[in-house]
PDB file of C-alpha atoms in Angstrom:
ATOM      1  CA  UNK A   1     -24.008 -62.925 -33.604  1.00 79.00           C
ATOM      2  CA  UNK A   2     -26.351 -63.421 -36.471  1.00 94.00           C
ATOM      3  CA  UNK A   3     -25.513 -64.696 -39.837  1.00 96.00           C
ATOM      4  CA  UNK A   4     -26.625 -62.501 -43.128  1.00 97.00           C
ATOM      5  CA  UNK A   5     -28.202 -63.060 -46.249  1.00 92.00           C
ATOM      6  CA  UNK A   6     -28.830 -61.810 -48.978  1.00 91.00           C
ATOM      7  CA  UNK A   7     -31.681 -59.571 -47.585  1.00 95.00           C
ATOM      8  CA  UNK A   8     -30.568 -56.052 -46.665  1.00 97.00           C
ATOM      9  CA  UNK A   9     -30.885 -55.864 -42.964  1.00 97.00           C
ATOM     10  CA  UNK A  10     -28.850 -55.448 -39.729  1.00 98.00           C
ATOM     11  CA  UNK A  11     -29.588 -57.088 -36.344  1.00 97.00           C
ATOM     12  CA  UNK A  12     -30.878 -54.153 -33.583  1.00 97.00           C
ATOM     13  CA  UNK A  13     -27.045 -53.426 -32.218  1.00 98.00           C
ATOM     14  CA  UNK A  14     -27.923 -54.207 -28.972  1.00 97.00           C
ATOM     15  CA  UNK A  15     -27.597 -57.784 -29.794  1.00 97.00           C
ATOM     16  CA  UNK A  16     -24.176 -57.197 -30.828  1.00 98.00           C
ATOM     17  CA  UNK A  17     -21.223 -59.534 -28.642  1.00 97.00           C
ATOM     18  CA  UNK A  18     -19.158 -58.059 -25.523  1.00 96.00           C
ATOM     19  CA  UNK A  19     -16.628 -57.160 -28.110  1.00 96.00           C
ATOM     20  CA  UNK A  20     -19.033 -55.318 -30.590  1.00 98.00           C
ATOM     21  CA  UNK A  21     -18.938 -57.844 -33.499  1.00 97.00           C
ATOM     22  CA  UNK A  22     -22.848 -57.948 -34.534  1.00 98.00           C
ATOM     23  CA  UNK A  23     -23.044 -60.509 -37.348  1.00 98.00           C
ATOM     24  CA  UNK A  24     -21.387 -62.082 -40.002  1.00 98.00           C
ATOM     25  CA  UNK A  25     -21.744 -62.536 -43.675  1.00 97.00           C
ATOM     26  CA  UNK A  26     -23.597 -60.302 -46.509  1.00 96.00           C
ATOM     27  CA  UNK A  27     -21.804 -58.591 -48.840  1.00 96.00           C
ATOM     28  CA  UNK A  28     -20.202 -54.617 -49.506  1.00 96.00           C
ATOM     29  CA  UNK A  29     -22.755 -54.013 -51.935  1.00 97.00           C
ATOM     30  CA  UNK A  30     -23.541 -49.941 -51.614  1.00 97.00           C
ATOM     31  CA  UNK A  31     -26.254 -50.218 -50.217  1.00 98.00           C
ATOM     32  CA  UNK A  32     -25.421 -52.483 -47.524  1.00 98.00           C
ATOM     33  CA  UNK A  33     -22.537 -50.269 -46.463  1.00 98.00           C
ATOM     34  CA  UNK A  34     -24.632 -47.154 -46.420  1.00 98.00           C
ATOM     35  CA  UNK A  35     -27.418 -48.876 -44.154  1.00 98.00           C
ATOM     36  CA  UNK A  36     -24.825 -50.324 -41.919  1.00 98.00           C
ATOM     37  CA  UNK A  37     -22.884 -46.507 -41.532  1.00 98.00           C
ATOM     38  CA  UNK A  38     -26.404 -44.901 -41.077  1.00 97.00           C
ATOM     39  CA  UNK A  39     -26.937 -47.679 -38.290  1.00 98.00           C
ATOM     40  CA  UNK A  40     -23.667 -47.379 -36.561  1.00 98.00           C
ATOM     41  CA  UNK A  41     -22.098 -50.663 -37.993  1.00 98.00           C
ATOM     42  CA  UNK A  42     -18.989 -50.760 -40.062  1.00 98.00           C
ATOM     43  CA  UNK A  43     -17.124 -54.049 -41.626  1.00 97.00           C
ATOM     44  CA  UNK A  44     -13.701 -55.258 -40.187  1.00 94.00           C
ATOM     45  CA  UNK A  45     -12.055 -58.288 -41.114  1.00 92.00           C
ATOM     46  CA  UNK A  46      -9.533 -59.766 -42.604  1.00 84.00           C
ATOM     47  CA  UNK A  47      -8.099 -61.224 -45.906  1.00 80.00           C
ATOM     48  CA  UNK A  48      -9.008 -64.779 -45.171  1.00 81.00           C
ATOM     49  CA  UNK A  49     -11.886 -64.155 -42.898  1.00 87.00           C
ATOM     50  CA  UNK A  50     -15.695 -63.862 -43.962  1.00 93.00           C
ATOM     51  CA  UNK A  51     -17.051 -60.254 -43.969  1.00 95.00           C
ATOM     52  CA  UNK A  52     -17.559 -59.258 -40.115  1.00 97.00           C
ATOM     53  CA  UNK A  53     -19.642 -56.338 -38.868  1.00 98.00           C
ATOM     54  CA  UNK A  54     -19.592 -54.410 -35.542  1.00 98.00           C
ATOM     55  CA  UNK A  55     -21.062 -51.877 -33.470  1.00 98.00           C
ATOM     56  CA  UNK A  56     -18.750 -51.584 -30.378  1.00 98.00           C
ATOM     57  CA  UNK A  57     -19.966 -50.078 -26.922  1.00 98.00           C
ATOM     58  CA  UNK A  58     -18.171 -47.592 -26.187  1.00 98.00           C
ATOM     59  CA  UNK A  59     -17.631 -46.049 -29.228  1.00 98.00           C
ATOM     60  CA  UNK A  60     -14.710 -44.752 -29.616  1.00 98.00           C
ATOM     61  CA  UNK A  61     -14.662 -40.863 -31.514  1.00 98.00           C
ATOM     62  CA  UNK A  62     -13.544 -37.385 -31.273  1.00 98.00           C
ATOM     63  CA  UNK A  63     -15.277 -34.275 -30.694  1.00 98.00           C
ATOM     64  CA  UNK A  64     -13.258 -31.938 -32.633  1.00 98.00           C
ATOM     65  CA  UNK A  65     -13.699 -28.855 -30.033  1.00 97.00           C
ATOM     66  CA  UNK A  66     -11.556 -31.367 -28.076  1.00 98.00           C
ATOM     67  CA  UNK A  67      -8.995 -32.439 -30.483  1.00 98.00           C
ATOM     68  CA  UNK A  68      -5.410 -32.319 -28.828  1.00 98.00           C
ATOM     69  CA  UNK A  69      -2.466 -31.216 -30.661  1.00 98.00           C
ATOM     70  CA  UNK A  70       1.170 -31.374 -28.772  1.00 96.00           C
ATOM     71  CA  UNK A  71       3.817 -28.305 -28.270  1.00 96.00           C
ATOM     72  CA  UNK A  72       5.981 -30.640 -30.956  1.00 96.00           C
ATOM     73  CA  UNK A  73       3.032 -31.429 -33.198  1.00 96.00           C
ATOM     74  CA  UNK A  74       2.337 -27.697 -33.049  1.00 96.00           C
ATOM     75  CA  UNK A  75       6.018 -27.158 -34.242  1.00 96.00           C
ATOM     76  CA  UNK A  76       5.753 -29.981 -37.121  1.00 95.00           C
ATOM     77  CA  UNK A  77       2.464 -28.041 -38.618  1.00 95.00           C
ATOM     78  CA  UNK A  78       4.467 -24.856 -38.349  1.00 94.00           C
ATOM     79  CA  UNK A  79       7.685 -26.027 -39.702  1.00 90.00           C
ATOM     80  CA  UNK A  80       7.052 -28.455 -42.456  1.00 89.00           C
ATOM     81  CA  UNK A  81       6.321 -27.503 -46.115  1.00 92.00           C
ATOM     82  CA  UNK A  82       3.436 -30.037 -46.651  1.00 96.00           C
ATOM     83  CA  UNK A  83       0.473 -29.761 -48.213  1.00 97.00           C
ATOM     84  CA  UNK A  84      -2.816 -31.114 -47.391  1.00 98.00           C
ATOM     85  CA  UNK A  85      -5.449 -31.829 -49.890  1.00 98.00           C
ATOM     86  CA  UNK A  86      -8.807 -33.667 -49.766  1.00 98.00           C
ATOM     87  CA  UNK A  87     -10.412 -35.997 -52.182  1.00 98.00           C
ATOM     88  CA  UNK A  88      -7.307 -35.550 -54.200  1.00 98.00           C
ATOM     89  CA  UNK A  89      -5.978 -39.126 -54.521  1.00 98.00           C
ATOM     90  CA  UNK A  90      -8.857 -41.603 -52.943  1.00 98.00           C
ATOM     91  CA  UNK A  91      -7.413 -44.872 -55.016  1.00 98.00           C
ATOM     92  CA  UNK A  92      -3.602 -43.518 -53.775  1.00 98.00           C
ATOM     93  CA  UNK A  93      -4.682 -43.438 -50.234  1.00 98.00           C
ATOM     94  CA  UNK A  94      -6.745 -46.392 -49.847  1.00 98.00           C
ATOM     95  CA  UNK A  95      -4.348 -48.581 -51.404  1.00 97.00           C
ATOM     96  CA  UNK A  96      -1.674 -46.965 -49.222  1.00 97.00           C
ATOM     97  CA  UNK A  97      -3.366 -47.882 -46.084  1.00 96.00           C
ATOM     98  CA  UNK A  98      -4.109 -51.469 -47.347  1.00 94.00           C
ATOM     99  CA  UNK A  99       0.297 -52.155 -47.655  1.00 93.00           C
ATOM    100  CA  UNK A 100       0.894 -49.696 -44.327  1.00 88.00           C
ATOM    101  CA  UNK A 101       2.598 -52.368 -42.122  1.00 75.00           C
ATOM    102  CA  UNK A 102       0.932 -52.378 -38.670  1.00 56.00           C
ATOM    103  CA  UNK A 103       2.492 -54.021 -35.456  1.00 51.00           C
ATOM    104  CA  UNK A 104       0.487 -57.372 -34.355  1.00 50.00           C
ATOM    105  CA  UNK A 105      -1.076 -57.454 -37.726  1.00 50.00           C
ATOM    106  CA  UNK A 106      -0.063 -59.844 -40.485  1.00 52.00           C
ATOM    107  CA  UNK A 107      -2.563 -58.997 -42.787  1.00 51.00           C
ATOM    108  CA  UNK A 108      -4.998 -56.228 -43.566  1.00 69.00           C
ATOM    109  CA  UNK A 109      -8.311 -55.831 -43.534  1.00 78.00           C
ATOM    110  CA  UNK A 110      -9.119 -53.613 -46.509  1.00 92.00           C
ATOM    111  CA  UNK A 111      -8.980 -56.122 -49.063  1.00 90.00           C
ATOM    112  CA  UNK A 112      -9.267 -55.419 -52.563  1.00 92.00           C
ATOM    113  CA  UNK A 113     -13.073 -56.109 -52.595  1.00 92.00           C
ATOM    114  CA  UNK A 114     -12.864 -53.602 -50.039  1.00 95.00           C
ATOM    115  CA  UNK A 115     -11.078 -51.314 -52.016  1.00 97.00           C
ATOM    116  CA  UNK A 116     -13.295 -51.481 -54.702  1.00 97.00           C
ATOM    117  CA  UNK A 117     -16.590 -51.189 -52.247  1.00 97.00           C
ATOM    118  CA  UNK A 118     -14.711 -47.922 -50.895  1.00 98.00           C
ATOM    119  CA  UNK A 119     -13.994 -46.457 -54.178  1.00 98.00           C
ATOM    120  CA  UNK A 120     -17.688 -47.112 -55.424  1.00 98.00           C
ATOM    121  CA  UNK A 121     -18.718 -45.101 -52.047  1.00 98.00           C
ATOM    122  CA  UNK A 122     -16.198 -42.060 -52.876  1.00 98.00           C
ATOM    123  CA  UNK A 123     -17.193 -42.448 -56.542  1.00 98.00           C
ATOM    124  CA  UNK A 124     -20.841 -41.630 -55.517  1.00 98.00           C
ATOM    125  CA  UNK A 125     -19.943 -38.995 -52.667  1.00 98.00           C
ATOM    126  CA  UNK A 126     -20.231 -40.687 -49.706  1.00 98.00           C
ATOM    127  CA  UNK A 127     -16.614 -41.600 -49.052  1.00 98.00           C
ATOM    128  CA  UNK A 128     -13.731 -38.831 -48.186  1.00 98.00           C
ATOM    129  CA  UNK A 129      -9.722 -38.960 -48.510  1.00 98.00           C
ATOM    130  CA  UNK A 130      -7.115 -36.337 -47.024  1.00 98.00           C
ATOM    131  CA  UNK A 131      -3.715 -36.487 -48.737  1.00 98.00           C
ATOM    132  CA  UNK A 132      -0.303 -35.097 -47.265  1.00 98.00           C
ATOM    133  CA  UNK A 133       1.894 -33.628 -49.732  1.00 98.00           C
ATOM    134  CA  UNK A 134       5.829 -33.308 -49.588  1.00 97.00           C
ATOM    135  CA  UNK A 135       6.116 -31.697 -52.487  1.00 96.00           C
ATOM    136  CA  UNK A 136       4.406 -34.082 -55.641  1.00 97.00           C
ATOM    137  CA  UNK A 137       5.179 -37.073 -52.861  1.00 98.00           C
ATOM    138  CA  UNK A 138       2.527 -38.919 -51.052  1.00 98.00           C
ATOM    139  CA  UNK A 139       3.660 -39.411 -47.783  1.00 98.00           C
ATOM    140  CA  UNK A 140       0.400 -39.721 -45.646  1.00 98.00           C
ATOM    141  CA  UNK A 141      -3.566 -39.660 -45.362  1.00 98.00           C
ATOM    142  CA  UNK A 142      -6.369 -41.297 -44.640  1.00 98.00           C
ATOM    143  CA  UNK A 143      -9.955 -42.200 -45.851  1.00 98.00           C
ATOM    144  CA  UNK A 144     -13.405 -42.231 -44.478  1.00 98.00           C
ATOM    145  CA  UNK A 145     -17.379 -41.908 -44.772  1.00 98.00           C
ATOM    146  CA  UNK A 146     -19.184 -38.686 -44.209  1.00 97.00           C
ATOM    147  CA  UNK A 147     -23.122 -39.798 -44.373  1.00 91.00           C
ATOM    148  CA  UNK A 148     -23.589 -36.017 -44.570  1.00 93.00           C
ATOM    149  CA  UNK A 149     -25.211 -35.823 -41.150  1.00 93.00           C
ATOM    150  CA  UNK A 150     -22.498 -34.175 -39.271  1.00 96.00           C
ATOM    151  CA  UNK A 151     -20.504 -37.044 -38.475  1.00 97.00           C
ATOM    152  CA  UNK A 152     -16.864 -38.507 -40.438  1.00 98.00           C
ATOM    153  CA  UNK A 153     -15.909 -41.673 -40.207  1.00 98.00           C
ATOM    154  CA  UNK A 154     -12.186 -42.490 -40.012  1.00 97.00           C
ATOM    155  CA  UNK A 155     -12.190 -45.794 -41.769  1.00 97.00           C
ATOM    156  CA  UNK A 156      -7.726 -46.497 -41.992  1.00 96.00           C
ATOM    157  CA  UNK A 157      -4.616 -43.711 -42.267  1.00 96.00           C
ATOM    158  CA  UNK A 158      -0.679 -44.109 -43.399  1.00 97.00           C
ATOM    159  CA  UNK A 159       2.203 -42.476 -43.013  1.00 96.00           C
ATOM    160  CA  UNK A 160       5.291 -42.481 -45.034  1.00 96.00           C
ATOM    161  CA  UNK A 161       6.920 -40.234 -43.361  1.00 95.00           C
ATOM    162  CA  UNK A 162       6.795 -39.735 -39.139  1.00 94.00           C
ATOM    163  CA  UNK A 163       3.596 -38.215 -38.263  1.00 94.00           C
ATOM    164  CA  UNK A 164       2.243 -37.280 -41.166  1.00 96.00           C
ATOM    165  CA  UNK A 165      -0.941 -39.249 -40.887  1.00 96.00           C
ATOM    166  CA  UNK A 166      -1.035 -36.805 -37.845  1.00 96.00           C
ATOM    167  CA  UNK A 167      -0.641 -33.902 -39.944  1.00 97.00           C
ATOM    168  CA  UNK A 168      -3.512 -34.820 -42.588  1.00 98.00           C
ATOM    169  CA  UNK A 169      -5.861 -35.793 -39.607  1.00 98.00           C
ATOM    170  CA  UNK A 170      -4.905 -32.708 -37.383  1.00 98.00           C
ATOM    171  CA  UNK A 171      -5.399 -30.414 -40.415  1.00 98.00           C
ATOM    172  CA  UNK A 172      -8.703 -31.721 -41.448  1.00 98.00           C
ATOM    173  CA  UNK A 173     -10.342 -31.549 -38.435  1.00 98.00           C
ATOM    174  CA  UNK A 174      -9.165 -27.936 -38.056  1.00 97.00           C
ATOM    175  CA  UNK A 175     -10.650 -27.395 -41.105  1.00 96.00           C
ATOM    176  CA  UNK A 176     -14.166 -28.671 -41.230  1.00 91.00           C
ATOM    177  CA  UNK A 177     -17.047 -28.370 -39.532  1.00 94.00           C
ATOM    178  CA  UNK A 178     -17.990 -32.188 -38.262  1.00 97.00           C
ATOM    179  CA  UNK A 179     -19.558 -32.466 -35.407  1.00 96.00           C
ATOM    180  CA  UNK A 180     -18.284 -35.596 -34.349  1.00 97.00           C
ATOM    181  CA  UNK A 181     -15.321 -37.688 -36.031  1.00 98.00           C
ATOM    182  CA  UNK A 182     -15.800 -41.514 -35.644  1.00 98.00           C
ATOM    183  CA  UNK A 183     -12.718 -43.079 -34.724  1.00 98.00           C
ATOM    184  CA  UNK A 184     -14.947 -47.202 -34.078  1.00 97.00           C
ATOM    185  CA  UNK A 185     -12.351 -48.719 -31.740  1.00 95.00           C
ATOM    186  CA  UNK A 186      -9.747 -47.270 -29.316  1.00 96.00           C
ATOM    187  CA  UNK A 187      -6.104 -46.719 -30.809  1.00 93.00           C
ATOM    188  CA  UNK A 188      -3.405 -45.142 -28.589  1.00 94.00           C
ATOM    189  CA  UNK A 189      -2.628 -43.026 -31.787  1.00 90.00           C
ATOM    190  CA  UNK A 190      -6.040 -41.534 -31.696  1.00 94.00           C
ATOM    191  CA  UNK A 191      -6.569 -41.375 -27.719  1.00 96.00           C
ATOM    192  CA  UNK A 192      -3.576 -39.075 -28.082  1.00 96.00           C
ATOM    193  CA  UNK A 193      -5.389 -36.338 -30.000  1.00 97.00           C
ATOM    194  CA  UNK A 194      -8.243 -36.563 -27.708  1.00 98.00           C
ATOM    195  CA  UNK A 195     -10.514 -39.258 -28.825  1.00 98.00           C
ATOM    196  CA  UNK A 196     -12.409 -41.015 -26.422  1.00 98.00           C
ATOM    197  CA  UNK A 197     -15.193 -43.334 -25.465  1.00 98.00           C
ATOM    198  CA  UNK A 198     -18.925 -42.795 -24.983  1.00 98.00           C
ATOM    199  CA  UNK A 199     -21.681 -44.882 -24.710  1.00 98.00           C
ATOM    200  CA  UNK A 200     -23.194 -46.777 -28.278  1.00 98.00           C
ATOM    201  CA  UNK A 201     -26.541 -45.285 -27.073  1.00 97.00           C
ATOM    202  CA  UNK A 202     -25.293 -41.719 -27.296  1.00 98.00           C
ATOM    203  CA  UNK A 203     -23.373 -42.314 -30.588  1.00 98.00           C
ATOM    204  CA  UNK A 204     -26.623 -43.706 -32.453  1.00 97.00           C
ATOM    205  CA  UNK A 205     -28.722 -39.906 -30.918  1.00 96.00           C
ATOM    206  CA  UNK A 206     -25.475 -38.209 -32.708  1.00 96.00           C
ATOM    207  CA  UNK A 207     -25.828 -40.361 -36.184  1.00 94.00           C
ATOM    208  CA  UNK A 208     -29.837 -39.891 -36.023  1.00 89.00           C
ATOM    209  CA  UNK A 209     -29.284 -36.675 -35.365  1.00 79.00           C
TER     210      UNK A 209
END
């Protein structure tokens, strides 16, 4: 693991640890994010933690020709009066997945220097948010990067209301034309609309395209 500065560069990922994190330290300066994105890194860490960046192998994504959605899923989309929006309510969302409580997790990682990073990125194009509507309620979403090469990247997602999140994911993917949705690190949640893992090597020929 290798210790930034103030210089904008990224170790070669190959010399990132067993568990993917690749160095430590920098800052969430625009430019910094959109280097590490183009280079298959992303920032995780927590509140009380310095900045951490990884590039996990596998990678852990979805190709959406192979997303999965369940007989009761399929009912849910049917059924429910929600709406789903995009880029409707970034600030909303963000903040909503920085307070979603998450088992085995005291804190959160998207702090509010995170926040603000995020919002600067969405501000200037490069960051995404999907909104589920009950009615003028807020119940669910999520938030990402799209570099504009093809490939989202699913950065956090809430739910107020039981699958939801599910609903706003399920629904974008349906209705865009990504060829690959980054999901970073395995989640049961996500494995069980078909994400899975492939080799860092192959994920790097997707983002280079």
């Amino acid at each position: 693991m290798r210790f930034l500065t103030e210089d904008l560069w990224f170790p070669d990922v190959t010399k990132a640890s067993e568990d993917g994190i690749l160095a430590i330290g920098g800052d969430l300066s625009v430019a910094r994010l959109l280097l590490a994105y183009r280079s298959g890194i992303f920032p995780w860490f927590e509140t009380d933690e310095p900045i951490l960046w990884w590039s996990p192998d596998p990678r852990f994504v979805l190709f959406p020709e192979r997303l999965k959605v369940s007989k009761s899923m399929r009912q849910i989309l049917r059924n429910k009066d929600y709406t789903v929006t995009v880029n409707k309510a970034f600030v909303d969302v963000i903040k909503a997945c920085a307070e979603a409580k998450r088992g085995g997790q005291e804190g959160t990682w998207i702090t509010q220097n995170m926040i603000v990073a995020f919002t600067e990125l969405y501000n200037l194009g490069y960051a995404k948010s999907v909104e589920v509507w009950d009615g003028d309620e807020l119940i669910g979403g999520l938030y990402g990067i799209d570099l504009g090469n093809g490939i989202f990247t699913g950065e956090s997602m809430f739910a107020k209301e039981s699958n939801a999140s599910k609903v706003g994911f399920i629904t974008f993917v349906q209705n865009t034309d990504y060829k690959l949705i980054d999901c970073q690190v395995f989640t049961n949640h996500l494995a069980s609309l078909g994400a899975e893992g492939i080799p860092r090597d192959e994920f790097l020929r997707y983002i280079k395209g």
